[in-house]
Amino acid sequence: MLVAAAACPCPPLLVPEVAAGAALELDAARAACTDALGVLAAARPDLLVVVGPDDGAGAREYPAGTPGSFRGFGIDLDVRLGEGDGVTGGELPYGLAVGAWLLGRTGWADAPVEGRGVGESLAPGTCLAEGRRLAGRADRVALLVMGDASACRTLKAPGYLDERAAPYDAEVARALGSADTAALRALDPGTARELKVSGRAPWQVLAGAAEGGADLSGALLHEDAPYGVGYVVATWS
C-alpha cells in the first residue's frame, strides 16, 4: 500500500557540480527536495521506489544498486540507486540518476530502494496499472516521483514560449499539492509531449499507486520555472 510520496523535479542542473556557476539558483528547489525526502522517511516505508522518465516506450525495472553517471554532462560524478549489485538494470536514465543523487545527498537508509523508468509514450491506463502494481510490492510503499513540468515557459526555454505552459504547470502544481489523483489521471499525453513535460507518465504512475491505499493529503513545497522549465516539489502523506 502507498503510504507516502514525494514529487521532485529531475533536471541534471539540480546537481550543483552540473550547474556550476548557476548552482545557487536552484538552492530553494534542492532544499524543498530534502524536506520532501524527510516526509518519506517519516512514513517508515518497507520499500522506496524511485519512478522517473525513461527513453524506452514501456516501463523498465532498475534494481537496487543500479549505477548512474553525470559524465555525459562533463562531470566526473557517479551515483548508485540504493544498496545492491544492480546487475540486471543497466545504467540509470538521467531522471533516476538525479533521484539517486538526492537520496545519496540526504544519506537515505530508511528502506530498500529500487527504480522504475517509464517512457514518455506510455499510455495513461498503463501508467495507472504500473502504479497499482508498485503499491502492492510491500505493506508500506513510498514513491519518489521524478519529473519536470513544461519546458515552454519563456522565449529562452528549451521548447520556446507556449502560452499554454503556465496554466498547465499551475494545474499540475495544484494537483500534486492537493493529492488530486483524478486531475493527474486526466493529463493528456499529447499535450504533455507538445509542452515537453517529462513528468506526465511518472505522475500518472503515482495516481495509480494511490488508488485503494491510505487516504493521503498533499502539500506543495516549491514551485518555480527557472530557465523556462516548470519545477514542482510536493509531498503526499
CSV table of C-alpha atoms in Angstrom, one decimal, residues 15 37 48 50 65-70 78-82 92-108 113 144 146:
chain,number,residue,atom,x,y,z
A,15,VAL,CA,23.2,18.6,-9.1
A,37,LEU,CA,12.6,13.1,1.4
A,48,LEU,CA,11.0,3.1,-1.6
A,50,VAL,CA,12.0,5.9,-7.4
A,65,GLY,CA,22.4,-0.8,-6.7
A,66,THR,CA,22.0,0.2,-10.4
A,67,PRO,CA,24.6,2.8,-11.2
A,68,GLY,CA,24.2,6.2,-12.9
A,69,SER,CA,26.5,8.9,-14.0
A,70,PHE,CA,26.7,12.6,-14.9
A,78,ASP,CA,28.8,8.7,-10.4
A,79,VAL,CA,25.8,7.6,-8.3
A,80,ARG,CA,24.1,4.4,-7.2
A,81,LEU,CA,20.5,3.6,-6.5
A,82,GLY,CA,20.5,2.2,-3.0
A,92,LEU,CA,20.1,4.8,-14.7
A,93,PRO,CA,18.4,7.3,-17.0
A,94,TYR,CA,19.1,10.9,-16.1
A,95,GLY,CA,15.8,11.4,-14.1
A,96,LEU,CA,16.5,8.4,-11.9
A,97,ALA,CA,20.2,9.4,-11.6
A,98,VAL,CA,19.0,12.7,-10.1
A,99,GLY,CA,16.8,10.8,-7.7
A,100,ALA,CA,19.7,8.6,-6.7
A,101,TRP,CA,21.8,11.7,-6.2
A,102,LEU,CA,19.1,13.2,-3.9
A,103,LEU,CA,19.0,10.0,-1.9
A,104,GLY,CA,22.7,9.9,-1.6
A,105,ARG,CA,22.9,13.6,-0.6
A,106,THR,CA,20.5,13.1,2.2
A,107,GLY,CA,22.0,9.7,3.3
A,108,TRP,CA,18.8,7.7,2.7
A,113,VAL,CA,15.3,1.2,-2.8
A,144,LEU,CA,9.9,9.3,-5.0
A,146,MET,CA,10.9,12.4,-10.5
